């Protein structure tokens, strides 16, 4: 009968073990409440009639016993605009959601906001109510809705003028046909969806101003994570291509950013950039391929392969900043790269070598300045420029500043990119005024350069109070 004696002992041991693993019921005190990772979930700006990215917050049990949330539901001003998912289940109302001690659940939120029928941003609010032990707490949901004009595979076949009353969201492609001109009035914003792009076979005119620039960017207008905006992210849309033979292109106070391929000016096209910002490209923010490029007061920055690439053609750059502190990969090459400039960089194409005049500009970034070590015999001249390299003047480099940090306000590790110069910059006010072209007399902020111009795209220093 040994078995009969051992069985009660075994049963008692198992019972004790199980009882130690089973939680001692639910905490039913009204003072025992879940904690929330936020009291207001701000979902940022979104386009109306389009689903937002998914946002989330956590609900945590900080107590020693289980909590039972008897009811979770949407309420408030416009709950119908929001959708929630609680711990993996979608719905509008949930009952008896249990949270173990020290554990959490996730609540995921999406929204689709109705059109405003107005160019103004409209805020939409709702609540997620949590009732636990007879007490109700709420997390506020907020989303800002903005109406947009959507264009899908749109071709401009005759002259069109787009104003800034509503922004535009571009899907697939926007094409300006030969013989047509697309004019973008001051303040126009073009939001390009993933893989969309702009191809100009006719002409593009962008009429931005210091106060109301024209912007071409990706349509992700939320944050990547935390407070890091998609504004600094490349590869969100294809970019801008000026097709072979596209003439009469003039971009003033225009930002082109977040692209895969940047801006390409192809064979025999001509493009002028005045007080523009070309930035954040997986490749190059600007490439000229046997094209005629004129840049005044323009920033070209943040490219995975380099900032500026020019292959043959003609380049005039006055008061420009060429910088590269690209975040998302190792930088592939020099800040400024010049090909088909001399026999050493000849591409075997029957075309004249590159002609370039770069003056009162800054070439300074993480990588080396320029890909050509010796410009002797080329038709490329650098006048009054600031370089990272430790060099010296010669027939192609005239009145340049060498091995000198211009002291950008940019702080790469804080994801802050501003290529104005700090007030203590050693080059502030040292540019040659005789080289300042009339078109570059004021910078992108509307500040006059003369009589003591600063090299680079920006005359004004970075304001000390903004540091």
XYZ file of C-alpha atoms in Angstrom:
467
model
C 0.000 0.000 0.000
C 2.976 2.288 -0.460
C 1.174 4.034 -3.389
C -1.754 5.086 -1.198
C 0.621 6.748 1.228
C 2.595 8.613 -1.417
C -0.398 9.875 -3.388
C -1.702 12.342 -0.738
C 1.814 13.727 -0.352
C 2.131 14.116 -4.149
C -1.299 15.748 -4.358
C -0.436 18.257 -1.660
C 2.846 19.198 -3.390
C 1.164 19.721 -6.751
C -1.619 21.758 -5.158
C 0.901 23.973 -3.392
C 2.860 24.472 -6.615
C -0.241 25.373 -8.604
C -1.512 27.744 -5.967
C 1.796 29.600 -6.022
C 1.400 30.153 -9.803
C -2.219 31.262 -9.762
C -2.753 34.967 -9.120
C -4.830 35.835 -6.137
C -7.874 37.173 -8.070
C -8.560 40.723 -9.272
C -7.847 44.028 -7.606
C -11.303 45.599 -7.250
C -10.401 48.773 -5.379
C -11.568 51.969 -7.186
C -8.143 53.441 -6.420
C -6.443 50.709 -8.449
C -6.373 52.018 -11.997
C -4.320 51.335 -15.136
C -1.613 53.812 -16.220
C -1.408 55.193 -19.752
C 1.709 56.046 -21.759
C 0.029 59.299 -22.801
C -3.061 61.282 -21.921
C -3.361 62.698 -25.463
C -2.441 60.799 -28.625
C -1.595 63.468 -31.193
C -1.747 61.817 -34.618
C -0.416 64.921 -36.368
C -1.421 66.209 -39.773
C -3.169 63.896 -42.199
C -4.903 64.277 -45.539
C -8.671 63.958 -45.462
C -10.337 60.951 -47.083
C -7.164 58.931 -46.557
C -6.194 56.549 -43.776
C -3.554 57.749 -41.352
C -0.488 55.746 -40.368
C -1.060 53.571 -37.304
C -0.324 55.141 -33.920
C -0.289 53.430 -30.557
C -0.209 53.858 -26.798
C 0.121 51.424 -23.891
C -2.081 50.624 -20.914
C -0.134 49.251 -17.951
C -1.072 47.489 -14.731
C 1.312 48.743 -12.038
C -0.408 46.812 -9.246
C 0.271 43.441 -7.596
C -2.993 41.817 -8.692
C -4.854 41.531 -11.967
C -6.943 44.413 -13.269
C -10.144 43.912 -15.215
C -11.019 46.772 -17.545
C -14.742 46.248 -17.815
C -15.241 48.526 -20.827
C -13.106 50.198 -23.503
C -14.959 52.339 -26.045
C -14.674 55.308 -28.380
C -16.580 58.471 -27.448
C -16.346 62.236 -27.803
C -16.831 64.694 -30.656
C -16.183 62.527 -33.733
C -15.537 58.945 -32.681
C -16.675 57.654 -36.075
C -13.444 59.018 -37.612
C -11.238 56.712 -35.534
C -10.583 52.964 -35.419
C -8.960 51.104 -32.534
C -7.341 47.738 -32.008
C -7.003 46.542 -28.412
C -4.399 43.870 -27.711
C -4.737 42.420 -31.211
C -8.513 42.710 -31.675
C -10.283 45.362 -33.760
C -13.574 46.949 -32.826
C -15.288 49.996 -31.393
C -16.086 48.634 -27.944
C -14.489 45.948 -25.756
C -15.448 44.267 -22.493
C -13.532 42.571 -19.678
C -9.974 43.135 -20.834
C -7.644 41.630 -18.243
C -4.122 42.858 -17.524
C -1.783 40.789 -15.381
C 0.363 42.452 -12.697
C 3.266 44.413 -14.190
C 2.004 43.731 -17.709
C 0.710 46.039 -20.468
C -1.586 45.975 -23.460
C -1.249 47.984 -26.662
C -3.992 50.110 -28.162
C -3.486 50.880 -31.868
C -5.325 53.795 -33.470
C -6.000 54.812 -37.081
C -8.230 57.532 -38.485
C -9.858 58.606 -41.719
C -11.029 62.202 -41.580
C -13.845 63.592 -43.740
C -13.155 66.419 -46.215
C -13.280 69.894 -44.716
C -14.463 71.657 -47.884
C -12.054 74.355 -46.746
C -8.367 75.091 -47.265
C -7.927 75.416 -43.519
C -6.596 72.680 -41.278
C -9.359 71.192 -39.125
C -8.688 69.400 -35.830
C -10.780 66.310 -35.079
C -11.066 64.887 -31.542
C -12.363 61.747 -29.879
C -11.735 59.796 -26.665
C -10.874 56.236 -25.810
C -12.666 55.579 -22.498
C -11.402 52.958 -20.047
C -13.700 51.869 -17.207
C -12.027 49.912 -14.418
C -13.466 49.250 -10.943
C -16.259 51.755 -11.557
C -13.885 54.596 -12.561
C -13.635 55.902 -16.144
C -10.465 57.476 -17.535
C -9.954 58.728 -21.084
C -7.135 59.095 -23.576
C -7.799 61.975 -25.980
C -7.280 61.341 -29.707
C -6.427 64.255 -31.980
C -5.797 64.392 -35.722
C -5.486 67.398 -38.007
C -7.242 67.033 -41.359
C -6.169 68.864 -44.513
C -7.971 68.742 -47.846
C -5.787 68.135 -50.908
C -6.223 68.086 -54.663
C -5.244 64.621 -55.901
C -3.629 64.047 -59.280
C -3.146 60.507 -60.589
C -1.031 59.982 -63.703
C -1.631 63.606 -64.703
C -0.135 65.081 -67.897
C -0.005 68.831 -68.482
C -0.668 69.133 -72.229
C -1.199 72.911 -72.369
C -0.151 75.746 -70.066
C -1.458 75.309 -66.510
C -1.127 77.525 -63.442
C -1.510 75.897 -60.018
C -2.214 78.124 -57.023
C -1.689 77.502 -53.324
C -5.303 77.409 -52.133
C -5.002 73.644 -51.612
C -1.902 71.450 -51.633
C -1.593 68.750 -54.287
C -1.012 65.047 -53.721
C 0.600 63.325 -56.695
C 0.155 59.614 -57.380
C 2.038 57.698 -60.106
C 3.369 60.589 -62.192
C 3.098 64.229 -63.084
C 4.320 64.973 -66.626
C 4.688 68.325 -68.368
C 4.381 67.589 -72.088
C 6.576 69.210 -74.764
C 5.425 72.733 -75.564
C 3.500 73.105 -72.275
C 4.431 75.087 -69.159
C 3.393 74.266 -65.615
C 3.570 77.322 -63.348
C 3.518 76.843 -59.586
C 2.474 79.984 -57.775
C 4.065 81.027 -54.487
C 3.227 78.762 -51.583
C 2.287 75.714 -53.657
C 3.106 72.354 -52.041
C 3.277 69.137 -54.061
C 3.114 65.975 -51.939
C 4.388 62.989 -53.938
C 3.284 59.481 -53.025
C 5.702 56.549 -52.945
C 7.312 55.936 -56.384
C 5.637 59.011 -57.917
C 7.752 61.524 -59.823
C 7.731 64.684 -61.918
C 8.986 64.634 -65.514
C 9.325 67.933 -67.360
C 9.467 67.667 -71.137
C 8.169 71.193 -71.620
C 8.872 73.853 -68.980
C 8.458 74.250 -65.230
C 8.259 77.633 -63.506
C 8.129 77.742 -59.681
C 7.444 81.189 -58.238
C 8.221 80.795 -54.537
C 9.095 83.717 -52.266
C 10.998 83.939 -48.963
C 7.738 83.910 -46.996
C 5.842 81.432 -49.179
C 8.219 78.989 -50.891
C 7.207 76.254 -53.310
C 7.747 72.764 -51.892
C 8.033 69.357 -53.555
C 8.275 66.553 -51.022
C 7.040 63.111 -50.020
C 3.523 62.694 -48.686
C 4.539 61.193 -45.337
C 3.811 64.101 -43.027
C 4.019 62.283 -39.703
C 7.083 61.353 -37.647
C 9.363 58.384 -38.238
C 9.679 57.850 -34.494
C 9.354 60.181 -31.536
C 9.990 63.733 -32.706
C 11.999 62.724 -35.776
C 10.104 63.977 -38.804
C 9.886 62.345 -42.218
C 11.191 65.713 -43.493
C 14.749 64.410 -43.138
C 14.104 61.004 -44.756
C 15.210 60.235 -48.310
C 13.636 57.716 -50.748
C 10.014 58.783 -50.255
C 9.363 59.549 -53.938
C 11.244 59.340 -57.206
C 12.273 62.953 -57.850
C 12.268 65.495 -60.702
C 13.603 64.875 -64.209
C 14.086 67.615 -66.774
C 14.023 65.603 -69.983
C 16.446 66.161 -72.884
C 15.766 69.474 -74.574
C 13.554 70.858 -71.794
C 14.134 74.626 -71.757
C 12.939 77.688 -69.871
C 12.880 76.024 -66.441
C 13.077 78.507 -63.558
C 12.758 77.548 -59.907
C 12.787 80.294 -57.285
C 12.592 79.748 -53.502
C 11.750 76.107 -54.080
C 12.508 73.090 -51.894
C 12.850 69.620 -53.404
C 13.456 66.960 -50.767
C 12.970 63.323 -49.628
C 13.726 61.815 -53.054
C 15.335 58.678 -54.416
C 16.980 60.300 -57.445
C 16.912 64.006 -56.598
C 16.752 66.455 -59.493
C 18.164 65.385 -62.864
C 18.733 67.868 -65.669
C 19.274 65.721 -68.733
C 20.987 66.383 -72.054
C 20.620 69.867 -73.509
C 18.067 70.914 -70.913
C 18.484 74.195 -69.064
C 17.395 74.893 -65.484
C 17.977 77.846 -63.182
C 17.680 77.558 -59.406
C 17.364 80.744 -57.363
C 17.435 80.549 -53.545
C 16.385 76.903 -53.662
C 16.960 73.950 -51.320
C 17.701 70.582 -52.928
C 18.201 68.031 -50.174
C 17.735 64.505 -48.823
C 18.238 62.182 -51.790
C 19.301 58.553 -51.714
C 21.513 59.328 -54.729
C 22.369 62.955 -55.528
C 20.130 65.936 -54.730
C 21.197 67.423 -58.089
C 22.698 65.919 -61.233
C 23.385 67.751 -64.485
C 24.096 65.541 -67.494
C 25.295 67.612 -70.460
C 22.864 70.294 -69.291
C 23.011 74.025 -68.612
C 22.642 74.693 -64.869
C 22.540 78.063 -63.124
C 22.429 78.142 -59.323
C 22.252 81.307 -57.216
C 21.816 81.280 -53.441
C 21.026 77.574 -53.528
C 21.665 74.820 -50.992
C 22.492 71.347 -52.366
C 22.840 68.925 -49.475
C 22.354 65.426 -48.042
C 22.888 62.760 -50.694
C 23.817 59.119 -50.327
C 26.224 59.297 -53.288
C 27.215 62.955 -53.074
C 25.593 66.389 -53.157
C 26.183 67.561 -56.732
C 27.101 65.543 -59.794
C 27.807 67.256 -63.108
C 28.667 65.383 -66.292
C 29.775 67.714 -69.053
C 27.562 70.665 -69.921
C 27.770 74.035 -68.233
C 27.487 75.090 -64.590
C 27.278 78.523 -63.008
C 27.017 78.572 -59.211
C 27.107 81.783 -57.161
C 26.621 81.950 -53.389
C 25.770 78.267 -53.058
C 26.280 75.758 -50.255
C 27.294 72.213 -51.204
C 27.206 70.111 -48.039
C 26.757 66.478 -47.157
C 25.994 65.067 -43.733
C 23.756 62.276 -45.046
C 22.348 60.076 -42.279
C 21.126 56.827 -43.748
C 24.188 55.175 -45.289
C 27.883 55.678 -45.793
C 28.349 58.505 -48.288
C 29.377 57.089 -51.651
C 31.668 59.863 -52.893
C 32.861 63.433 -52.779
C 30.518 66.329 -52.061
C 30.911 67.695 -55.602
C 31.677 65.263 -58.425
C 32.635 66.359 -61.940
C 32.797 64.006 -64.929
C 33.648 64.638 -68.583
C 35.701 67.592 -67.380
C 39.087 66.570 -68.782
C 40.728 63.525 -70.394
C 41.051 61.835 -66.989
C 37.265 61.886 -66.532
C 36.282 61.517 -70.186
C 33.246 59.299 -70.746
C 33.990 58.751 -74.413
C 31.103 60.960 -75.475
C 31.511 63.329 -78.398
C 30.564 66.458 -76.439
C 32.462 69.478 -75.078
C 34.061 69.128 -71.690
C 32.392 70.629 -68.631
C 32.589 74.392 -68.235
C 32.005 75.645 -64.721
C 32.269 78.887 -62.751
C 31.682 78.432 -59.002
C 32.034 81.567 -56.891
C 31.468 82.740 -53.302
C 30.323 79.223 -52.417
C 31.011 76.700 -49.641
C 32.025 73.086 -50.302
C 32.210 71.399 -46.917
C 30.813 68.147 -45.503
C 31.695 64.737 -44.112
C 33.340 63.519 -47.321
C 36.064 65.105 -49.412
C 35.253 68.251 -51.373
C 35.742 67.396 -55.045
C 36.622 64.262 -57.017
C 39.247 65.922 -59.242
C 42.651 66.502 -57.685
C 44.090 68.779 -60.385
C 41.963 71.157 -62.462
C 44.868 72.365 -64.599
C 43.831 72.538 -68.234
C 40.105 72.416 -67.458
C 37.555 75.156 -67.990
C 36.474 74.963 -64.346
C 37.113 77.866 -61.986
C 36.564 78.289 -58.266
C 36.570 81.883 -57.079
C 36.202 83.036 -53.489
C 35.089 79.594 -52.313
C 35.488 77.904 -48.907
C 36.930 74.377 -48.906
C 37.436 71.610 -46.389
C 40.669 70.551 -48.128
C 44.048 71.962 -47.264
C 44.994 73.367 -50.691
C 46.286 76.508 -52.302
C 45.274 78.911 -55.042
C 46.368 78.525 -58.652
C 44.965 79.395 -62.067
C 41.717 77.504 -61.339
C 41.370 78.408 -57.660
C 41.318 82.144 -57.098
C 40.969 83.883 -53.724
C 39.733 80.735 -51.984
C 39.669 79.894 -48.258
C 41.212 76.518 -47.431
C 40.960 74.052 -44.558
C 38.383 76.147 -42.717
C 35.207 74.939 -41.045
C 32.429 77.396 -41.971
C 30.547 76.339 -38.799
C 27.111 75.312 -39.999
C 24.291 75.371 -37.472
C 23.638 71.736 -38.430
C 23.809 69.195 -35.565
C 23.725 65.810 -37.292
C 23.369 63.669 -34.168
C 20.258 65.669 -33.215
C 18.783 65.268 -36.730
C 18.952 69.032 -37.172
C 20.051 70.320 -40.580
C 20.352 74.079 -41.035
C 23.157 75.324 -43.269
C 23.124 78.873 -42.085
C 26.353 79.761 -40.317
C 26.773 80.293 -36.618
C 27.472 83.901 -35.566
C 31.080 82.983 -34.699
C 31.770 81.538 -38.165
C 35.258 82.534 -39.359
C 33.978 83.176 -42.895
C 30.898 85.303 -42.137
C 31.019 88.510 -44.168
C 34.254 87.567 -45.970
C 33.012 86.858 -49.517
C 34.117 88.996 -52.453
C 31.284 91.491 -53.175
C 32.515 91.952 -56.746
C 31.610 88.302 -57.396
C 28.048 88.540 -56.071
C 25.718 88.309 -59.062
C 22.661 90.604 -59.164
C 20.407 87.524 -58.906
C 22.124 86.601 -55.636
C 21.753 90.024 -54.011
C 19.385 88.596 -51.357
C 19.355 85.142 -49.764
C 16.481 82.677 -49.306
C 15.364 84.530 -46.169
C 15.177 87.838 -48.047
C 18.304 89.242 -46.380
C 20.560 91.447 -48.526
C 24.152 90.304 -48.969
C 25.893 93.572 -49.753
C 28.101 95.333 -48.829
C 29.739 92.494 -46.843
C 28.501 89.213 -48.303
C 28.975 85.854 -46.615
C 30.016 82.898 -48.784
C 27.438 80.183 -49.237
C 23.691 80.206 -49.715
C 22.791 82.175 -46.595
C 23.762 85.682 -45.617
C 22.126 85.727 -42.233
C 23.823 83.812 -39.421
C 21.885 81.238 -37.466
C 20.052 83.220 -34.756
C 21.625 82.646 -31.354
C 18.227 82.405 -29.650
C 17.320 79.363 -31.804
C 20.346 77.297 -30.747
